[in-house]
Amino acid sequence: MKKLVLLLIVLTTFGCKKYVVSFEQPTDKKLDNLKLEVLLDTEKVKDITLKATEAMPTYETASLSVSGEGKHLLQVKVNDTIFNYEVKYPEERYILLTAHLKKNGKVHIGILKQNYKYRLR
């Protein structure tokens, strides 16, 4: 029984293909309680509510499972705007998303992609 449990743990650890997405919590108070809807390959996978901070931005990290290697479509819905990003697995496994408020009052979502972990403090 112990061997079966150990095998199951090993398979789930190494068998799952995931994107690690970090959402930066903004310092701009106008973005407080802004809701982001995250879709991966047109399927809703996560809802994020941004919480504005006073000094340094904080990060909320989520793991998004993918079915296979290759190109995937990452979409972020904000209000009535959809931001589309093409990400490649496993080359761009770690993703950082940042919300900005433009001078015209519209929200923009920026993205950074890389294959190694970000050092967030």
mmCIF file with all atom_site columns, C-alpha atoms in Angstrom:
data_model
loop_
_atom_site.group_PDB
_atom_site.id
_atom_site.type_symbol
_atom_site.label_atom_id
_atom_site.label_alt_id
_atom_site.label_comp_id
_atom_site.label_asym_id
_atom_site.label_entity_id
_atom_site.label_seq_id
_atom_site.pdbx_PDB_ins_code
_atom_site.Cartn_x
_atom_site.Cartn_y
_atom_site.Cartn_z
_atom_site.occupancy
_atom_site.B_iso_or_equiv
_atom_site.pdbx_formal_charge
_atom_site.auth_seq_id
_atom_site.auth_comp_id
_atom_site.auth_asym_id
_atom_site.auth_atom_id
_atom_site.pdbx_PDB_model_num
ATOM 1   C CA . MET A 1 1   ? 0.000   0.000  0.000   1.00 0.00 ? 1   MET A CA 1
ATOM 2   C CA . LYS A 1 2   ? 2.843   2.378  0.845   1.00 0.00 ? 2   LYS A CA 1
ATOM 3   C CA . LYS A 1 3   ? 4.431   1.752  -2.552  1.00 0.00 ? 3   LYS A CA 1
ATOM 4   C CA . LEU A 1 4   ? 1.186   2.557  -4.319  1.00 0.00 ? 4   LEU A CA 1
ATOM 5   C CA . VAL A 1 5   ? 0.792   5.839  -2.432  1.00 0.00 ? 5   VAL A CA 1
ATOM 6   C CA . LEU A 1 6   ? 4.424   6.757  -3.107  1.00 0.00 ? 6   LEU A CA 1
ATOM 7   C CA . LEU A 1 7   ? 4.023   5.976  -6.813  1.00 0.00 ? 7   LEU A CA 1
ATOM 8   C CA . LEU A 1 8   ? 0.879   8.106  -6.971  1.00 0.00 ? 8   LEU A CA 1
ATOM 9   C CA . ILE A 1 9   ? 2.668   11.048 -5.337  1.00 0.00 ? 9   ILE A CA 1
ATOM 10  C CA . VAL A 1 10  ? 5.621   10.774 -7.741  1.00 0.00 ? 10  VAL A CA 1
ATOM 11  C CA . LEU A 1 11  ? 3.360   10.578 -10.796 1.00 0.00 ? 11  LEU A CA 1
ATOM 12  C CA . THR A 1 12  ? 1.280   13.579 -9.761  1.00 0.00 ? 12  THR A CA 1
ATOM 13  C CA . THR A 1 13  ? 4.399   15.605 -8.991  1.00 0.00 ? 13  THR A CA 1
ATOM 14  C CA . PHE A 1 14  ? 6.241   14.916 -12.225 1.00 0.00 ? 14  PHE A CA 1
ATOM 15  C CA . GLY A 1 15  ? 3.326   14.082 -14.513 1.00 0.00 ? 15  GLY A CA 1
ATOM 16  C CA . CYS A 1 16  ? 1.461   17.395 -14.289 1.00 0.00 ? 16  CYS A CA 1
ATOM 17  C CA . LYS A 1 17  ? 2.377   20.084 -16.771 1.00 0.00 ? 17  LYS A CA 1
ATOM 18  C CA . LYS A 1 18  ? 1.694   23.528 -15.357 1.00 0.00 ? 18  LYS A CA 1
ATOM 19  C CA . TYR A 1 19  ? 2.205   27.193 -15.963 1.00 0.00 ? 19  TYR A CA 1
ATOM 20  C CA . VAL A 1 20  ? 3.087   29.144 -12.849 1.00 0.00 ? 20  VAL A CA 1
ATOM 21  C CA . VAL A 1 21  ? 1.412   32.532 -13.130 1.00 0.00 ? 21  VAL A CA 1
ATOM 22  C CA . SER A 1 22  ? 2.118   35.358 -10.678 1.00 0.00 ? 22  SER A CA 1
ATOM 23  C CA . PHE A 1 23  ? -0.285  38.284 -10.527 1.00 0.00 ? 23  PHE A CA 1
ATOM 24  C CA . GLU A 1 24  ? 1.219   41.523 -9.265  1.00 0.00 ? 24  GLU A CA 1
ATOM 25  C CA . GLN A 1 25  ? -0.999  43.313 -6.772  1.00 0.00 ? 25  GLN A CA 1
ATOM 26  C CA . PRO A 1 26  ? -0.897  47.000 -7.765  1.00 0.00 ? 26  PRO A CA 1
ATOM 27  C CA . THR A 1 27  ? 0.155   50.026 -5.749  1.00 0.00 ? 27  THR A CA 1
ATOM 28  C CA . ASP A 1 28  ? -2.394  52.223 -7.563  1.00 0.00 ? 28  ASP A CA 1
ATOM 29  C CA . LYS A 1 29  ? -5.500  52.570 -5.362  1.00 0.00 ? 29  LYS A CA 1
ATOM 30  C CA . LYS A 1 30  ? -7.691  53.007 -8.453  1.00 0.00 ? 30  LYS A CA 1
ATOM 31  C CA . LEU A 1 31  ? -7.057  49.327 -9.288  1.00 0.00 ? 31  LEU A CA 1
ATOM 32  C CA . ASP A 1 32  ? -8.221  48.078 -5.881  1.00 0.00 ? 32  ASP A CA 1
ATOM 33  C CA . ASN A 1 33  ? -10.838 45.289 -6.128  1.00 0.00 ? 33  ASN A CA 1
ATOM 34  C CA . LEU A 1 34  ? -10.388 45.003 -9.902  1.00 0.00 ? 34  LEU A CA 1
ATOM 35  C CA . LYS A 1 35  ? -11.545 41.565 -11.060 1.00 0.00 ? 35  LYS A CA 1
ATOM 36  C CA . LEU A 1 36  ? -9.478  39.596 -13.589 1.00 0.00 ? 36  LEU A CA 1
ATOM 37  C CA . GLU A 1 37  ? -10.814 36.477 -15.281 1.00 0.00 ? 37  GLU A CA 1
ATOM 38  C CA . VAL A 1 38  ? -8.057  34.150 -16.508 1.00 0.00 ? 38  VAL A CA 1
ATOM 39  C CA . LEU A 1 39  ? -8.688  31.713 -19.368 1.00 0.00 ? 39  LEU A CA 1
ATOM 40  C CA . LEU A 1 40  ? -6.305  29.096 -20.729 1.00 0.00 ? 40  LEU A CA 1
ATOM 41  C CA . ASP A 1 41  ? -7.149  27.767 -24.197 1.00 0.00 ? 41  ASP A CA 1
ATOM 42  C CA . THR A 1 42  ? -10.568 29.492 -23.945 1.00 0.00 ? 42  THR A CA 1
ATOM 43  C CA . GLU A 1 43  ? -11.466 27.677 -20.692 1.00 0.00 ? 43  GLU A CA 1
ATOM 44  C CA . LYS A 1 44  ? -11.925 29.717 -17.524 1.00 0.00 ? 44  LYS A CA 1
ATOM 45  C CA . VAL A 1 45  ? -9.352  28.595 -14.980 1.00 0.00 ? 45  VAL A CA 1
ATOM 46  C CA . LYS A 1 46  ? -9.113  31.341 -12.358 1.00 0.00 ? 46  LYS A CA 1
ATOM 47  C CA . ASP A 1 47  ? -10.685 34.531 -11.033 1.00 0.00 ? 47  ASP A CA 1
ATOM 48  C CA . ILE A 1 48  ? -8.362  37.056 -9.429  1.00 0.00 ? 48  ILE A CA 1
ATOM 49  C CA . THR A 1 49  ? -9.328  40.137 -7.445  1.00 0.00 ? 49  THR A CA 1
ATOM 50  C CA . LEU A 1 50  ? -6.521  42.669 -7.230  1.00 0.00 ? 50  LEU A CA 1
ATOM 51  C CA . LYS A 1 51  ? -5.879  44.231 -3.843  1.00 0.00 ? 51  LYS A CA 1
ATOM 52  C CA . ALA A 1 52  ? -3.970  47.514 -3.911  1.00 0.00 ? 52  ALA A CA 1
ATOM 53  C CA . THR A 1 53  ? -1.045  47.805 -1.510  1.00 0.00 ? 53  THR A CA 1
ATOM 54  C CA . GLU A 1 54  ? 0.514   50.853 0.112   1.00 0.00 ? 54  GLU A CA 1
ATOM 55  C CA . ALA A 1 55  ? 4.215   50.458 -0.630  1.00 0.00 ? 55  ALA A CA 1
ATOM 56  C CA . MET A 1 56  ? 5.717   47.474 -2.432  1.00 0.00 ? 56  MET A CA 1
ATOM 57  C CA . PRO A 1 57  ? 3.630   45.354 -4.773  1.00 0.00 ? 57  PRO A CA 1
ATOM 58  C CA . THR A 1 58  ? 2.785   41.846 -3.595  1.00 0.00 ? 58  THR A CA 1
ATOM 59  C CA . TYR A 1 59  ? 2.144   38.785 -5.737  1.00 0.00 ? 59  TYR A CA 1
ATOM 60  C CA . GLU A 1 60  ? -0.503  36.092 -5.894  1.00 0.00 ? 60  GLU A CA 1
ATOM 61  C CA . THR A 1 61  ? 0.709   32.918 -7.565  1.00 0.00 ? 61  THR A CA 1
ATOM 62  C CA . ALA A 1 62  ? -1.440  30.288 -9.270  1.00 0.00 ? 62  ALA A CA 1
ATOM 63  C CA . SER A 1 63  ? -0.668  27.062 -11.120 1.00 0.00 ? 63  SER A CA 1
ATOM 64  C CA . LEU A 1 64  ? -2.533  26.522 -14.379 1.00 0.00 ? 64  LEU A CA 1
ATOM 65  C CA . SER A 1 65  ? -2.546  22.968 -15.747 1.00 0.00 ? 65  SER A CA 1
ATOM 66  C CA . VAL A 1 66  ? -1.988  22.392 -19.463 1.00 0.00 ? 66  VAL A CA 1
ATOM 67  C CA . SER A 1 67  ? -2.813  19.361 -21.558 1.00 0.00 ? 67  SER A CA 1
ATOM 68  C CA . GLY A 1 68  ? 0.401   19.162 -23.533 1.00 0.00 ? 68  GLY A CA 1
ATOM 69  C CA . GLU A 1 69  ? 3.457   20.887 -24.886 1.00 0.00 ? 69  GLU A CA 1
ATOM 70  C CA . GLY A 1 70  ? 3.385   23.588 -27.519 1.00 0.00 ? 70  GLY A CA 1
ATOM 71  C CA . LYS A 1 71  ? 1.533   26.866 -27.911 1.00 0.00 ? 71  LYS A CA 1
ATOM 72  C CA . HIS A 1 72  ? -1.350  27.793 -25.645 1.00 0.00 ? 72  HIS A CA 1
ATOM 73  C CA . LEU A 1 73  ? -3.612  30.834 -25.524 1.00 0.00 ? 73  LEU A CA 1
ATOM 74  C CA . LEU A 1 74  ? -3.650  32.738 -22.232 1.00 0.00 ? 74  LEU A CA 1
ATOM 75  C CA . GLN A 1 75  ? -6.462  35.287 -22.000 1.00 0.00 ? 75  GLN A CA 1
ATOM 76  C CA . VAL A 1 76  ? -7.150  37.856 -19.299 1.00 0.00 ? 76  VAL A CA 1
ATOM 77  C CA . LYS A 1 77  ? -10.556 39.548 -19.194 1.00 0.00 ? 77  LYS A CA 1
ATOM 78  C CA . VAL A 1 78  ? -10.755 42.931 -17.489 1.00 0.00 ? 78  VAL A CA 1
ATOM 79  C CA . ASN A 1 79  ? -14.113 44.707 -17.498 1.00 0.00 ? 79  ASN A CA 1
ATOM 80  C CA . ASP A 1 80  ? -15.034 44.539 -21.207 1.00 0.00 ? 80  ASP A CA 1
ATOM 81  C CA . THR A 1 81  ? -11.501 44.090 -22.594 1.00 0.00 ? 81  THR A CA 1
ATOM 82  C CA . ILE A 1 82  ? -9.759  40.786 -23.375 1.00 0.00 ? 82  ILE A CA 1
ATOM 83  C CA . PHE A 1 83  ? -5.963  40.562 -23.502 1.00 0.00 ? 83  PHE A CA 1
ATOM 84  C CA . ASN A 1 84  ? -4.647  37.609 -25.536 1.00 0.00 ? 84  ASN A CA 1
ATOM 85  C CA . TYR A 1 85  ? -1.164  36.166 -25.059 1.00 0.00 ? 85  TYR A CA 1
ATOM 86  C CA . GLU A 1 86  ? 0.400   33.212 -26.839 1.00 0.00 ? 86  GLU A CA 1
ATOM 87  C CA . VAL A 1 87  ? 2.587   31.210 -24.445 1.00 0.00 ? 87  VAL A CA 1
ATOM 88  C CA . LYS A 1 88  ? 4.721   28.182 -25.195 1.00 0.00 ? 88  LYS A CA 1
ATOM 89  C CA . TYR A 1 89  ? 5.134   25.226 -22.886 1.00 0.00 ? 89  TYR A CA 1
ATOM 90  C CA . PRO A 1 90  ? 7.760   24.383 -21.561 1.00 0.00 ? 90  PRO A CA 1
ATOM 91  C CA . GLU A 1 91  ? 9.851   27.341 -22.843 1.00 0.00 ? 91  GLU A CA 1
ATOM 92  C CA . GLU A 1 92  ? 7.679   29.969 -21.131 1.00 0.00 ? 92  GLU A CA 1
ATOM 93  C CA . ARG A 1 93  ? 6.579   28.100 -18.040 1.00 0.00 ? 93  ARG A CA 1
ATOM 94  C CA . TYR A 1 94  ? 6.735   31.022 -15.584 1.00 0.00 ? 94  TYR A CA 1
ATOM 95  C CA . ILE A 1 95  ? 4.545   34.047 -16.267 1.00 0.00 ? 95  ILE A CA 1
ATOM 96  C CA . LEU A 1 96  ? 4.203   37.391 -14.482 1.00 0.00 ? 96  LEU A CA 1
ATOM 97  C CA . LEU A 1 97  ? 1.090   39.513 -15.161 1.00 0.00 ? 97  LEU A CA 1
ATOM 98  C CA . THR A 1 98  ? 0.896   43.159 -14.140 1.00 0.00 ? 98  THR A CA 1
ATOM 99  C CA . ALA A 1 99  ? -2.073  45.539 -14.328 1.00 0.00 ? 99  ALA A CA 1
ATOM 100 C CA . HIS A 1 100 ? -1.457  49.199 -15.151 1.00 0.00 ? 100 HIS A CA 1
ATOM 101 C CA . LEU A 1 101 ? -3.820  52.139 -15.372 1.00 0.00 ? 101 LEU A CA 1
ATOM 102 C CA . LYS A 1 102 ? -3.171  54.285 -18.449 1.00 0.00 ? 102 LYS A CA 1
ATOM 103 C CA . LYS A 1 103 ? -3.579  58.073 -18.461 1.00 0.00 ? 103 LYS A CA 1
ATOM 104 C CA . ASN A 1 104 ? -6.825  57.736 -20.439 1.00 0.00 ? 104 ASN A CA 1
ATOM 105 C CA . GLY A 1 105 ? -8.322  55.622 -17.616 1.00 0.00 ? 105 GLY A CA 1
ATOM 106 C CA . LYS A 1 106 ? -8.116  52.244 -19.364 1.00 0.00 ? 106 LYS A CA 1
ATOM 107 C CA . VAL A 1 107 ? -6.509  49.203 -17.773 1.00 0.00 ? 107 VAL A CA 1
ATOM 108 C CA . HIS A 1 108 ? -3.606  47.461 -19.510 1.00 0.00 ? 108 HIS A CA 1
ATOM 109 C CA . ILE A 1 109 ? -2.260  44.007 -18.580 1.00 0.00 ? 109 ILE A CA 1
ATOM 110 C CA . GLY A 1 110 ? 1.481   43.513 -19.110 1.00 0.00 ? 110 GLY A CA 1
ATOM 111 C CA . ILE A 1 111 ? 3.159   40.105 -19.311 1.00 0.00 ? 111 ILE A CA 1
ATOM 112 C CA . LEU A 1 112 ? 6.636   38.708 -18.729 1.00 0.00 ? 112 LEU A CA 1
ATOM 113 C CA . LYS A 1 113 ? 7.415   35.108 -19.740 1.00 0.00 ? 113 LYS A CA 1
ATOM 114 C CA . GLN A 1 114 ? 10.450  32.937 -19.031 1.00 0.00 ? 114 GLN A CA 1
ATOM 115 C CA . ASN A 1 115 ? 11.418  29.317 -18.403 1.00 0.00 ? 115 ASN A CA 1
ATOM 116 C CA . TYR A 1 116 ? 12.825  29.768 -14.871 1.00 0.00 ? 116 TYR A CA 1
ATOM 117 C CA . LYS A 1 117 ? 11.228  31.025 -11.671 1.00 0.00 ? 117 LYS A CA 1
ATOM 118 C CA . TYR A 1 118 ? 10.937  34.696 -10.873 1.00 0.00 ? 118 TYR A CA 1
ATOM 119 C CA . ARG A 1 119 ? 12.533  35.849 -7.654  1.00 0.00 ? 119 ARG A CA 1
ATOM 120 C CA . LEU A 1 120 ? 9.675   37.616 -5.908  1.00 0.00 ? 120 LEU A CA 1
ATOM 121 C CA . ARG A 1 121 ? 10.255  39.041 -2.474  1.00 0.00 ? 121 ARG A CA 1
#
